[in-house]
CSV table of C-alpha atoms in Angstrom, one decimal:
chain,number,residue,atom,x,y,z
A,193,UNK,CA,62.5,93.2,28.0
A,194,UNK,CA,62.6,91.3,24.7
A,195,UNK,CA,63.9,87.9,23.9
A,196,UNK,CA,66.9,89.6,22.2
A,197,UNK,CA,68.1,91.4,25.5
A,198,UNK,CA,71.1,90.2,27.4
A,199,UNK,CA,70.7,88.1,30.5
A,200,UNK,CA,69.6,90.3,33.3
A,201,UNK,CA,68.6,89.6,36.9
A,202,UNK,CA,65.2,90.9,37.9
A,203,UNK,CA,63.9,91.4,41.5
A,204,UNK,CA,62.6,87.8,41.7
A,205,UNK,CA,65.9,86.2,40.8
A,206,UNK,CA,64.7,85.2,37.3
A,207,UNK,CA,66.3,86.0,34.0
A,208,UNK,CA,65.3,85.9,30.4
A,209,UNK,CA,67.3,84.1,27.8
A,210,UNK,CA,69.1,85.5,24.8
A,211,UNK,CA,67.5,84.7,21.4
A,212,UNK,CA,68.3,81.1,20.4
A,213,UNK,CA,69.4,80.2,23.9
A,214,UNK,CA,66.8,77.4,24.0
A,215,UNK,CA,67.4,74.5,26.5
A,216,UNK,CA,64.2,72.6,25.8
A,217,UNK,CA,65.9,70.4,23.3
A,218,UNK,CA,68.7,69.4,25.7
A,219,UNK,CA,68.6,65.7,26.8
A,220,UNK,CA,69.0,67.0,30.4
A,221,UNK,CA,65.8,69.1,30.3
A,222,UNK,CA,62.1,68.5,30.6
A,223,UNK,CA,59.3,70.8,31.7
A,224,UNK,CA,58.8,69.0,35.1
A,225,UNK,CA,62.3,69.6,36.4
A,226,UNK,CA,62.6,73.0,34.7
A,227,UNK,CA,63.0,76.1,37.0
A,228,UNK,CA,59.6,77.2,38.3
A,229,UNK,CA,57.9,80.1,36.6
A,230,UNK,CA,57.1,83.3,38.6
A,231,UNK,CA,53.4,82.5,38.8
A,232,UNK,CA,54.2,79.0,40.2
A,233,UNK,CA,55.9,80.5,43.3
A,234,UNK,CA,52.8,80.6,45.5
A,235,UNK,CA,53.8,78.9,48.7
A,236,UNK,CA,53.8,81.2,51.7
A,237,UNK,CA,55.4,80.6,55.1
A,238,UNK,CA,52.0,79.1,56.3
A,239,UNK,CA,52.0,76.7,53.3
A,240,UNK,CA,55.6,75.6,54.2
A,241,UNK,CA,54.7,75.2,57.9
A,242,UNK,CA,51.6,73.2,56.9
A,243,UNK,CA,53.8,71.0,54.7
A,244,UNK,CA,55.9,70.1,57.8
A,245,UNK,CA,53.0,69.6,60.1
A,246,UNK,CA,51.4,67.3,57.5
A,247,UNK,CA,54.7,65.4,57.1
A,248,UNK,CA,55.6,65.2,60.8
A,249,UNK,CA,52.3,63.8,62.1
A,250,UNK,CA,52.5,60.2,61.1
A,251,UNK,CA,52.8,56.7,62.6
A,252,UNK,CA,56.7,56.5,62.5
A,253,UNK,CA,56.9,59.8,64.4
A,254,UNK,CA,54.5,58.4,67.0
A,255,UNK,CA,56.8,55.5,67.6
A,256,UNK,CA,60.1,57.4,67.8
A,257,UNK,CA,60.0,57.7,71.6
A,258,UNK,CA,59.6,53.9,71.9
A,259,UNK,CA,62.5,53.4,69.5
A,260,UNK,CA,64.8,55.6,71.5
A,261,UNK,CA,63.8,54.0,74.9
A,262,UNK,CA,63.8,50.4,73.7
A,263,UNK,CA,66.7,50.3,71.2
A,264,UNK,CA,69.0,53.2,72.3
A,265,UNK,CA,68.8,52.9,76.0
A,266,UNK,CA,67.4,56.3,76.8
A,267,UNK,CA,64.9,57.3,79.5
A,268,UNK,CA,61.6,58.9,78.4
A,269,UNK,CA,62.9,62.4,79.2
A,270,UNK,CA,66.2,61.9,77.4
A,271,UNK,CA,64.3,60.5,74.4
A,272,UNK,CA,62.0,63.5,74.1
A,273,UNK,CA,64.9,65.9,74.5
A,274,UNK,CA,66.8,64.0,71.8
A,275,UNK,CA,63.9,64.3,69.4
A,276,UNK,CA,63.5,68.1,70.0
A,277,UNK,CA,67.2,68.8,69.7
A,278,UNK,CA,67.6,66.6,66.6
A,279,UNK,CA,64.8,68.6,64.8
A,280,UNK,CA,66.4,71.9,65.7
A,281,UNK,CA,69.7,70.7,64.4
A,282,UNK,CA,68.2,69.3,61.1
A,283,UNK,CA,66.8,72.8,60.5
A,284,UNK,CA,70.3,73.9,59.6
A,285,UNK,CA,70.8,71.8,56.5
A,286,UNK,CA,67.1,72.1,55.6
A,287,UNK,CA,67.1,75.9,55.5
A,288,UNK,CA,70.6,76.1,53.8
A,289,UNK,CA,69.9,73.5,51.1
A,290,UNK,CA,66.5,75.1,50.5
A,291,UNK,CA,68.2,78.4,49.3
A,292,UNK,CA,69.1,77.4,45.7
A,293,UNK,CA,65.6,76.0,45.2
A,294,UNK,CA,64.0,79.2,46.2
A,295,UNK,CA,66.4,81.5,44.4
A,296,UNK,CA,66.6,79.6,41.2
A,297,UNK,CA,63.4,77.6,41.1
A,298,UNK,CA,65.3,74.4,40.5
A,299,UNK,CA,64.6,70.9,42.1
A,300,UNK,CA,67.0,68.8,44.1
A,301,UNK,CA,68.5,66.8,41.2
A,302,UNK,CA,69.4,69.9,39.3
A,303,UNK,CA,70.9,71.5,42.4
A,304,UNK,CA,73.1,68.3,42.7
A,305,UNK,CA,74.4,68.8,39.1
A,306,UNK,CA,76.5,71.6,40.4
A,307,UNK,CA,78.3,69.5,43.1
A,308,UNK,CA,78.4,66.0,41.5
A,309,UNK,CA,78.3,66.8,37.8
A,310,UNK,CA,75.6,66.7,35.1
A,311,UNK,CA,75.7,62.9,34.9
A,312,UNK,CA,77.3,62.2,38.3
A,313,UNK,CA,74.3,63.7,40.1
A,314,UNK,CA,72.4,60.5,39.3
A,315,UNK,CA,74.4,58.6,41.9
A,316,UNK,CA,73.3,60.6,45.0
A,317,UNK,CA,69.8,61.0,43.4
A,318,UNK,CA,69.2,57.3,43.1
A,319,UNK,CA,70.5,56.7,46.7
A,320,UNK,CA,68.0,59.3,47.9
A,321,UNK,CA,65.3,57.8,45.6
A,322,UNK,CA,65.8,54.3,47.0
A,323,UNK,CA,65.4,55.5,50.6
A,324,UNK,CA,62.3,57.5,49.6
A,325,UNK,CA,60.8,54.4,47.9
A,326,UNK,CA,61.5,52.4,51.0
A,327,UNK,CA,59.7,54.9,53.3
A,328,UNK,CA,56.9,55.0,50.7
A,329,UNK,CA,56.4,51.3,51.3
A,330,UNK,CA,56.5,51.5,55.1
A,331,UNK,CA,54.0,54.4,55.2
A,332,UNK,CA,51.8,52.7,52.7
A,333,UNK,CA,51.8,49.6,54.9
A,334,UNK,CA,50.4,51.8,57.8
A,335,UNK,CA,47.9,53.4,55.5
A,336,UNK,CA,46.8,50.0,54.2
A,337,UNK,CA,46.3,48.7,57.7
A,338,UNK,CA,44.2,51.8,58.6
A,339,UNK,CA,42.0,51.1,55.5
A,340,UNK,CA,41.7,47.5,56.5
A,341,UNK,CA,40.5,48.4,60.0
A,342,UNK,CA,38.2,51.1,58.7
A,343,UNK,CA,36.5,48.6,56.4
A,344,UNK,CA,36.4,46.0,59.2
A,345,UNK,CA,34.6,48.6,61.4
A,346,UNK,CA,32.1,49.4,58.7
A,347,UNK,CA,31.6,45.9,57.3
A,348,UNK,CA,32.4,43.3,60.0
A,349,UNK,CA,32.8,40.4,57.5
A,350,UNK,CA,35.8,42.2,56.0
A,351,UNK,CA,37.8,41.5,59.2
A,352,UNK,CA,37.8,37.8,58.3
A,353,UNK,CA,40.2,38.6,55.4
A,354,UNK,CA,43.0,39.3,58.0
A,355,UNK,CA,46.3,39.8,56.3
A,356,UNK,CA,44.8,39.6,52.8
A,357,UNK,CA,42.6,42.6,53.7
A,358,UNK,CA,45.7,44.5,54.8
A,359,UNK,CA,47.4,43.7,51.5
A,360,UNK,CA,44.3,45.0,49.6
A,361,UNK,CA,44.4,48.1,51.8
A,362,UNK,CA,48.1,48.6,50.9
A,363,UNK,CA,47.4,48.8,47.2
A,364,UNK,CA,44.3,51.0,47.6
A,365,UNK,CA,46.2,53.4,49.8
A,366,UNK,CA,49.2,53.4,47.5
A,367,UNK,CA,47.0,54.3,44.5
A,368,UNK,CA,45.6,57.2,46.5
A,369,UNK,CA,49.1,58.5,47.1
A,370,UNK,CA,50.2,58.3,43.5
A,371,UNK,CA,47.0,60.0,42.3
A,372,UNK,CA,47.6,63.0,44.6
A,373,UNK,CA,51.2,63.5,43.4
A,374,UNK,CA,50.4,62.9,39.7
A,375,UNK,CA,48.1,65.9,40.0
A,376,UNK,CA,51.1,68.1,40.8
A,377,UNK,CA,52.5,70.5,43.4
A,378,UNK,CA,49.2,72.5,43.9
A,379,UNK,CA,47.5,69.2,44.8
A,380,UNK,CA,50.1,68.5,47.5
A,381,UNK,CA,49.8,72.1,48.7
A,382,UNK,CA,46.1,71.8,49.0
A,383,UNK,CA,46.3,68.5,50.9
A,384,UNK,CA,48.9,69.7,53.4
A,385,UNK,CA,47.1,73.0,54.1
A,386,UNK,CA,43.8,71.0,54.7
A,387,UNK,CA,45.4,68.3,56.8
A,388,UNK,CA,47.7,70.4,59.1
A,389,UNK,CA,45.1,72.1,61.4
A,390,UNK,CA,43.0,68.9,61.4
A,391,UNK,CA,45.8,66.7,62.5
A,392,UNK,CA,47.0,69.2,65.2
A,393,UNK,CA,43.5,69.3,66.6
A,394,UNK,CA,43.3,65.5,66.6
A,395,UNK,CA,46.7,65.2,68.3
A,396,UNK,CA,45.6,67.6,71.1
A,397,UNK,CA,42.3,65.7,71.5
A,398,UNK,CA,44.2,62.4,71.8
A,399,UNK,CA,46.5,63.9,74.4
A,400,UNK,CA,43.6,65.0,76.5
A,401,UNK,CA,41.9,61.6,76.1
A,402,UNK,CA,45.0,59.7,77.2
A,403,UNK,CA,46.3,62.0,79.9
A,404,UNK,CA,44.0,60.9,82.8
A,405,UNK,CA,45.0,57.3,82.2
A,406,UNK,CA,48.7,57.6,83.0
A,407,UNK,CA,51.1,59.4,85.4
A,408,UNK,CA,53.6,61.6,83.7
A,409,UNK,CA,55.7,61.7,86.9
A,410,UNK,CA,55.9,57.9,87.0
A,411,UNK,CA,56.6,57.8,83.2
A,412,UNK,CA,59.6,60.2,83.5
A,413,UNK,CA,60.9,58.4,86.6
A,414,UNK,CA,61.2,55.1,84.7
A,415,UNK,CA,64.9,54.1,84.6
A,416,UNK,CA,66.5,53.8,81.1
A,417,UNK,CA,67.1,50.4,79.6
A,418,UNK,CA,70.9,50.9,79.2
A,419,UNK,CA,73.3,49.1,81.7
A,420,UNK,CA,73.2,50.7,85.1
A,421,UNK,CA,75.9,53.2,85.6
A,422,UNK,CA,76.7,53.5,81.9
A,423,UNK,CA,77.5,57.0,80.7
A,424,UNK,CA,74.6,58.6,78.9
A,425,UNK,CA,76.4,60.5,76.2
A,426,UNK,CA,77.2,57.6,73.9
A,427,UNK,CA,73.6,56.4,74.0
A,428,UNK,CA,72.2,59.9,73.7
A,429,UNK,CA,74.3,60.9,70.7
A,430,UNK,CA,73.6,57.6,68.9
A,431,UNK,CA,69.9,58.3,69.4
A,432,UNK,CA,70.3,61.9,68.4
A,433,UNK,CA,72.0,60.8,65.1
A,434,UNK,CA,69.1,58.4,64.4
A,435,UNK,CA,66.6,61.2,65.0
A,436,UNK,CA,68.5,63.6,62.7
A,437,UNK,CA,68.5,60.8,60.2
A,438,UNK,CA,64.7,60.7,60.3
A,439,UNK,CA,64.6,63.9,58.2
A,440,UNK,CA,68.1,63.5,56.6
A,441,UNK,CA,66.2,62.7,53.3
A,442,UNK,CA,64.3,66.0,53.3
A,443,UNK,CA,67.4,68.0,54.2
A,444,UNK,CA,68.6,66.9,50.7
A,445,UNK,CA,65.6,67.3,48.6
A,446,UNK,CA,64.0,70.3,50.3
A,447,UNK,CA,64.6,72.3,47.0
A,448,UNK,CA,61.8,70.2,45.5
A,449,UNK,CA,59.5,72.2,47.7
A,450,UNK,CA,61.4,75.5,48.3
A,451,UNK,CA,61.3,76.1,44.5
A,452,UNK,CA,57.6,77.0,45.0
A,453,UNK,CA,58.2,79.4,47.9
A,454,UNK,CA,57.6,83.1,47.5
A,455,UNK,CA,60.8,84.1,49.2
A,456,UNK,CA,63.7,82.9,51.3
A,457,UNK,CA,62.0,84.3,54.4
A,458,UNK,CA,58.9,82.2,53.6
A,459,UNK,CA,60.9,79.0,53.4
A,460,UNK,CA,62.9,79.7,56.5
A,461,UNK,CA,60.1,80.9,58.8
A,462,UNK,CA,57.8,78.2,57.5
A,463,UNK,CA,60.3,75.4,58.3
A,464,UNK,CA,61.0,76.9,61.8
A,465,UNK,CA,57.3,77.1,62.6
A,466,UNK,CA,56.3,73.7,61.2
A,467,UNK,CA,59.0,71.2,62.1
A,468,UNK,CA,60.6,71.0,65.6
A,469,UNK,CA,57.6,71.6,67.8
A,470,UNK,CA,55.3,69.3,65.7
A,471,UNK,CA,57.8,66.5,65.8
A,472,UNK,CA,58.3,66.9,69.6
A,473,UNK,CA,54.6,67.1,70.3
A,474,UNK,CA,53.6,64.0,68.2
A,475,UNK,CA,56.5,62.0,69.5
A,476,UNK,CA,55.5,62.9,73.1
A,477,UNK,CA,51.9,62.0,72.2
A,478,UNK,CA,53.2,58.5,71.2
A,479,UNK,CA,54.9,58.1,74.6
A,480,UNK,CA,51.8,59.2,76.5
A,481,UNK,CA,49.4,57.1,74.4
A,482,UNK,CA,51.7,54.0,74.8
A,483,UNK,CA,51.9,54.5,78.5
A,484,UNK,CA,48.1,54.9,78.8
A,485,UNK,CA,47.3,52.0,76.5
A,486,UNK,CA,47.3,49.5,79.4
A,487,UNK,CA,44.5,51.4,81.0
A,488,UNK,CA,42.7,52.0,77.8
A,489,UNK,CA,42.7,48.6,76.2
A,490,UNK,CA,44.2,46.3,78.8
A,491,UNK,CA,47.7,45.9,77.2
A,492,UNK,CA,50.7,48.0,76.2
A,493,UNK,CA,50.4,48.9,72.5
A,494,UNK,CA,53.0,51.2,70.8
A,495,UNK,CA,51.3,51.3,67.3
A,496,UNK,CA,48.5,53.9,67.2
A,497,UNK,CA,46.7,52.1,64.3
A,498,UNK,CA,46.4,48.8,66.3
A,499,UNK,CA,45.7,50.7,69.5
A,500,UNK,CA,42.7,52.5,68.0
A,501,UNK,CA,41.6,49.3,66.3
A,502,UNK,CA,41.2,47.7,69.7
A,503,UNK,CA,38.6,50.2,70.8
A,504,UNK,CA,35.2,48.5,71.0
A,505,UNK,CA,33.2,51.2,69.3
A,506,UNK,CA,32.9,51.0,65.4
A,507,UNK,CA,31.9,54.6,65.1
A,508,UNK,CA,35.0,56.1,66.8
A,509,UNK,CA,37.3,53.5,65.2
A,510,UNK,CA,36.0,54.5,61.8
A,511,UNK,CA,36.5,58.2,62.5
A,512,UNK,CA,40.0,57.6,63.9
A,513,UNK,CA,41.0,55.4,60.9
A,514,UNK,CA,39.9,58.1,58.5
A,515,UNK,CA,42.1,60.6,60.3
A,516,UNK,CA,45.1,58.2,60.3
A,517,UNK,CA,44.6,57.7,56.6
A,518,UNK,CA,44.7,61.5,56.1
A,519,UNK,CA,47.8,61.8,58.3
A,520,UNK,CA,49.6,59.1,56.5
A,521,UNK,CA,48.6,60.4,53.1
A,522,UNK,CA,49.8,63.9,53.9
A,523,UNK,CA,53.2,62.5,55.0
A,524,UNK,CA,53.7,59.9,52.3
A,525,UNK,CA,52.9,62.1,49.3
A,526,UNK,CA,55.2,64.9,50.2
A,527,UNK,CA,58.0,63.1,52.0
A,528,UNK,CA,58.3,59.9,50.0
A,529,UNK,CA,57.1,60.3,46.5
A,530,UNK,CA,58.0,63.8,45.3
A,531,UNK,CA,61.8,63.4,45.5
A,532,UNK,CA,62.0,59.9,43.9
A,533,UNK,CA,59.8,61.2,41.1
A,534,UNK,CA,62.2,64.0,40.4
A,535,UNK,CA,65.3,61.8,40.9
A,536,UNK,CA,64.1,59.2,38.4
A,537,UNK,CA,63.4,62.0,35.9
A,538,UNK,CA,67.0,63.2,36.3
A,539,UNK,CA,68.3,59.9,34.9
A,540,UNK,CA,66.5,60.3,31.6
A,541,UNK,CA,64.4,63.5,31.4
A,542,UNK,CA,63.3,62.9,27.8
A,543,UNK,CA,62.0,59.4,28.7
A,544,UNK,CA,60.7,59.9,32.2
A,545,UNK,CA,58.3,62.7,32.9
A,546,UNK,CA,56.5,63.5,36.1
A,547,UNK,CA,53.8,60.9,35.7
A,548,UNK,CA,56.2,58.1,34.8
A,549,UNK,CA,58.5,59.1,37.7
A,550,UNK,CA,55.5,58.7,40.1
A,551,UNK,CA,54.6,55.3,38.7
A,552,UNK,CA,58.2,54.1,39.0
A,553,UNK,CA,58.4,55.2,42.6
A,554,UNK,CA,55.2,53.3,43.3
A,555,UNK,CA,56.5,50.1,41.6
A,556,UNK,CA,59.9,50.2,43.4
A,557,UNK,CA,58.1,50.9,46.8
A,558,UNK,CA,55.9,47.8,46.2
A,559,UNK,CA,59.0,45.7,45.3
A,560,UNK,CA,60.8,46.8,48.4
A,561,UNK,CA,57.8,45.8,50.6
A,562,UNK,CA,57.4,42.5,48.8
A,563,UNK,CA,58.6,40.5,51.7
A,564,UNK,CA,56.2,42.1,54.1
A,565,UNK,CA,53.3,41.8,51.7
A,566,UNK,CA,53.9,38.1,51.3
A,567,UNK,CA,54.2,37.8,55.1
A,568,UNK,CA,50.8,39.5,55.6
A,569,UNK,CA,49.2,37.3,53.0
A,570,UNK,CA,50.4,34.3,55.0
A,571,UNK,CA,52.7,33.0,52.2
A,572,UNK,CA,55.9,33.3,54.4
A,573,UNK,CA,56.6,33.4,58.1
A,574,UNK,CA,56.9,36.6,60.2
A,575,UNK,CA,60.1,38.5,60.3
A,576,UNK,CA,61.9,41.3,62.1
A,577,UNK,CA,60.0,44.0,64.1
A,578,UNK,CA,59.4,47.3,62.4
A,579,UNK,CA,60.9,49.3,65.4
A,580,UNK,CA,64.1,47.2,65.1
A,581,UNK,CA,64.2,48.0,61.4
A,582,UNK,CA,63.8,51.8,62.2
A,583,UNK,CA,66.7,51.8,64.6
A,584,UNK,CA,69.1,50.2,62.1
A,585,UNK,CA,67.8,51.9,59.0
A,586,UNK,CA,67.8,55.4,60.5
A,587,UNK,CA,71.4,55.0,61.5
A,588,UNK,CA,72.4,53.3,58.2
A,589,UNK,CA,71.0,55.7,55.7
A,590,UNK,CA,71.9,58.8,57.7
A,591,UNK,CA,75.5,57.7,57.3
A,592,UNK,CA,75.0,57.7,53.5
A,593,UNK,CA,73.0,61.0,53.3
A,594,UNK,CA,75.0,63.1,55.7
A,595,UNK,CA,78.0,63.6,53.3
A,596,UNK,CA,75.6,64.7,50.5
A,597,UNK,CA,74.0,67.3,52.7
A,598,UNK,CA,77.4,68.8,53.7
A,599,UNK,CA,78.6,68.8,50.1
A,600,UNK,CA,75.5,70.6,48.8
A,601,UNK,CA,75.7,73.4,51.4
A,602,UNK,CA,79.5,73.9,50.9
A,603,UNK,CA,79.1,73.9,47.1
A,604,UNK,CA,76.4,76.5,47.1
A,605,UNK,CA,77.5,78.9,49.8
A,606,UNK,CA,81.3,78.6,49.8
A,607,UNK,CA,82.4,77.3,46.3
A,608,UNK,CA,79.8,78.8,44.1
A,609,UNK,CA,79.0,81.7,46.4
A,610,UNK,CA,75.2,81.5,45.7
A,611,UNK,CA,75.8,82.0,41.9
A,612,UNK,CA,74.8,79.3,39.5
A,613,UNK,CA,74.9,79.3,35.7
A,614,UNK,CA,71.4,77.7,35.5
A,615,UNK,CA,71.2,77.2,31.7
A,616,UNK,CA,74.5,75.2,31.9
A,617,UNK,CA,72.9,72.9,34.6
A,618,UNK,CA,70.6,71.7,31.8
A,619,UNK,CA,73.3,71.1,29.2
A,620,UNK,CA,76.2,68.7,28.6
A,621,UNK,CA,79.7,70.0,28.2
A,622,UNK,CA,79.3,73.6,29.4
A,623,UNK,CA,80.1,75.2,32.8
A,624,UNK,CA,79.7,72.0,34.8
A,625,UNK,CA,81.5,68.7,34.2
A,626,UNK,CA,79.7,65.4,33.5
A,627,UNK,CA,81.2,64.1,36.7
A,628,UNK,CA,82.6,66.3,39.5
A,629,UNK,CA,85.5,64.3,40.9
A,630,UNK,CA,85.6,66.5,44.1
A,631,UNK,CA,82.0,65.6,44.9
A,632,UNK,CA,82.7,61.9,44.6
A,633,UNK,CA,85.9,62.0,46.7
A,634,UNK,CA,84.0,63.9,49.4
A,635,UNK,CA,81.2,61.4,49.3
A,636,UNK,CA,83.3,58.3,49.0
A,637,UNK,CA,85.7,58.8,51.9
A,638,UNK,CA,83.0,59.1,54.6
A,639,UNK,CA,81.1,56.2,53.2
A,640,UNK,CA,84.2,54.0,53.1
A,641,UNK,CA,85.0,54.8,56.7
A,642,UNK,CA,81.4,53.9,57.6
A,643,UNK,CA,81.7,50.5,55.8
A,644,UNK,CA,85.1,49.9,57.5
A,645,UNK,CA,83.6,50.6,60.9
A,646,UNK,CA,80.8,48.1,60.3
A,647,UNK,CA,82.9,45.3,58.8
A,648,UNK,CA,86.0,45.6,61.1
A,649,UNK,CA,84.4,46.8,64.4
A,650,UNK,CA,86.9,49.6,64.6
A,651,UNK,CA,85.9,53.3,64.5
A,652,UNK,CA,82.4,52.2,65.4
A,653,UNK,CA,81.7,55.7,66.7
A,654,UNK,CA,81.9,56.9,63.1
A,655,UNK,CA,78.9,54.8,62.3
A,656,UNK,CA,77.0,55.6,65.5
A,657,UNK,CA,77.3,59.3,64.8
A,658,UNK,CA,77.1,58.8,61.1
A,659,UNK,CA,75.1,61.9,60.0
A,660,UNK,CA,77.3,64.3,62.0
A,661,UNK,CA,80.6,62.6,61.1
A,662,UNK,CA,79.6,62.2,57.5
A,663,UNK,CA,78.2,65.7,56.9
A,664,UNK,CA,81.2,67.4,58.5
A,665,UNK,CA,83.9,65.3,56.9
A,666,UNK,CA,82.1,65.4,53.5
A,667,UNK,CA,81.8,69.2,53.7
A,668,UNK,CA,85.5,69.7,54.6
A,669,UNK,CA,86.8,67.3,52.0
A,670,UNK,CA,84.6,68.8,49.3
A,671,UNK,CA,85.8,72.3,50.1
A,672,UNK,CA,89.5,71.3,49.9
A,673,UNK,CA,89.1,69.0,46.9
A,674,UNK,CA,87.1,71.7,45.0
A,675,UNK,CA,89.8,74.2,45.4
A,676,UNK,CA,92.5,71.8,44.3
A,677,UNK,CA,90.7,69.9,41.5
A,678,UNK,CA,87.8,71.8,40.1
A,679,UNK,CA,88.1,75.2,38.4
A,680,UNK,CA,85.1,77.4,39.2
A,681,UNK,CA,82.7,77.8,36.3
A,682,UNK,CA,82.5,81.2,34.7
A,683,UNK,CA,79.2,82.3,36.3
A,684,UNK,CA,77.5,85.4,35.0
A,685,UNK,CA,74.9,87.5,36.7
A,686,UNK,CA,72.3,85.0,35.5
A,687,UNK,CA,70.6,83.2,38.4
A,688,UNK,CA,67.5,81.6,36.9
A,689,UNK,CA,65.4,81.1,33.9
A,690,UNK,CA,61.9,82.4,33.3
A,691,UNK,CA,60.5,79.6,31.2
A,692,UNK,CA,57.6,81.8,30.2
A,693,UNK,CA,60.1,83.8,28.1
A,694,UNK,CA,61.5,80.9,26.2
A,695,UNK,CA,60.8,81.0,22.4
């Protein structure tokens, strides 16, 4: 097929462009957010599964059981069931929103251009980016603490640095993360594939280590912290919403990874294999380890980094801290840097390339963690607990991101019927508007209701179940508004661009 041929779909869902149909000069295009080429689609179902194992095994996952029992009033059994059910539920938007990434090879910001408009896509992109930068800072804090404890075990005088040593560890660990992502998708793929089996083996080992020091029967028999006689469903669904919110970010930007998948089957099977059971197992490990900590170190400790740091054996502490650093690195690079990097590029593709996007993500993450870093350095007094922050943040941002997930799925499957005019997604003034009014109406109404519920105290259930209420309402409003306000673009048989064929 020559460059002069008409646009034709090949068996991989890629097309060639007509002569002169060059999008590289468009202000909405750069090589890093361009559709993936055929030879870049190398991720098998095992690579996708390894990605999820690497992202799921992290310190925040370890603490989820404690968050649900302490702040949502659930028993241990109810908390573990909520975590498992939430991760089965979140597979639905994850697999659905991954479809356009795999079929067209386009990242999350470009997928959003279809539902929010070429310029309008920057609003949900920057919301997603801000959440990602926040999580980058939180995870980097854990990684920095692990580096501090590792150096303290190897060089005892380092321990005297205290919080200053943690701050140094924060910046060292942050630089490690940025380096991995700057090297590109294959670097992330290599890291996740290496880390996944190692982390699973370590998790199983920790479970066997802690199991003799606690009674699962007694643990499950502990009464919940909610008021006695209070119905369980309200507490359970609030906790379920927060747990769905844990991966609400990835349910949006999953095209950033699925664009490298070999096929739709690979992305679906890989996600099913990698996510729910890993999240359940590592959250259960956190519950077991916390329960056993009193016997292991003489006090109850919910944070695995501090728990291991209390072990009076420098060799095992050093080994454990290296593993925690690997676990946190595998989570942070994929879950919290890739999407903001692409999102910042979407704002100004000709000015912000992949490397600059990574550096901006790192800078914003540091700024968002500025208060905590000053606190650790002893410059300001201590603040709120991290678990309390999780409980409020997970509910809050899930209310913001739920409508976007619903809008994306409805746009692709019901409005566009899995057909996108990809060249027009990279140009102004063609098949897609600068701002898609239907998308902003569908996003604005659920967000407004959430703000009203918080400020007035009415409809508080809308906030408590924010991801579910937001995604469902956003999806329904978008479908109706699209039919009424937005004429469908004239989509041809074209479904992708093979960049290798560009002149």
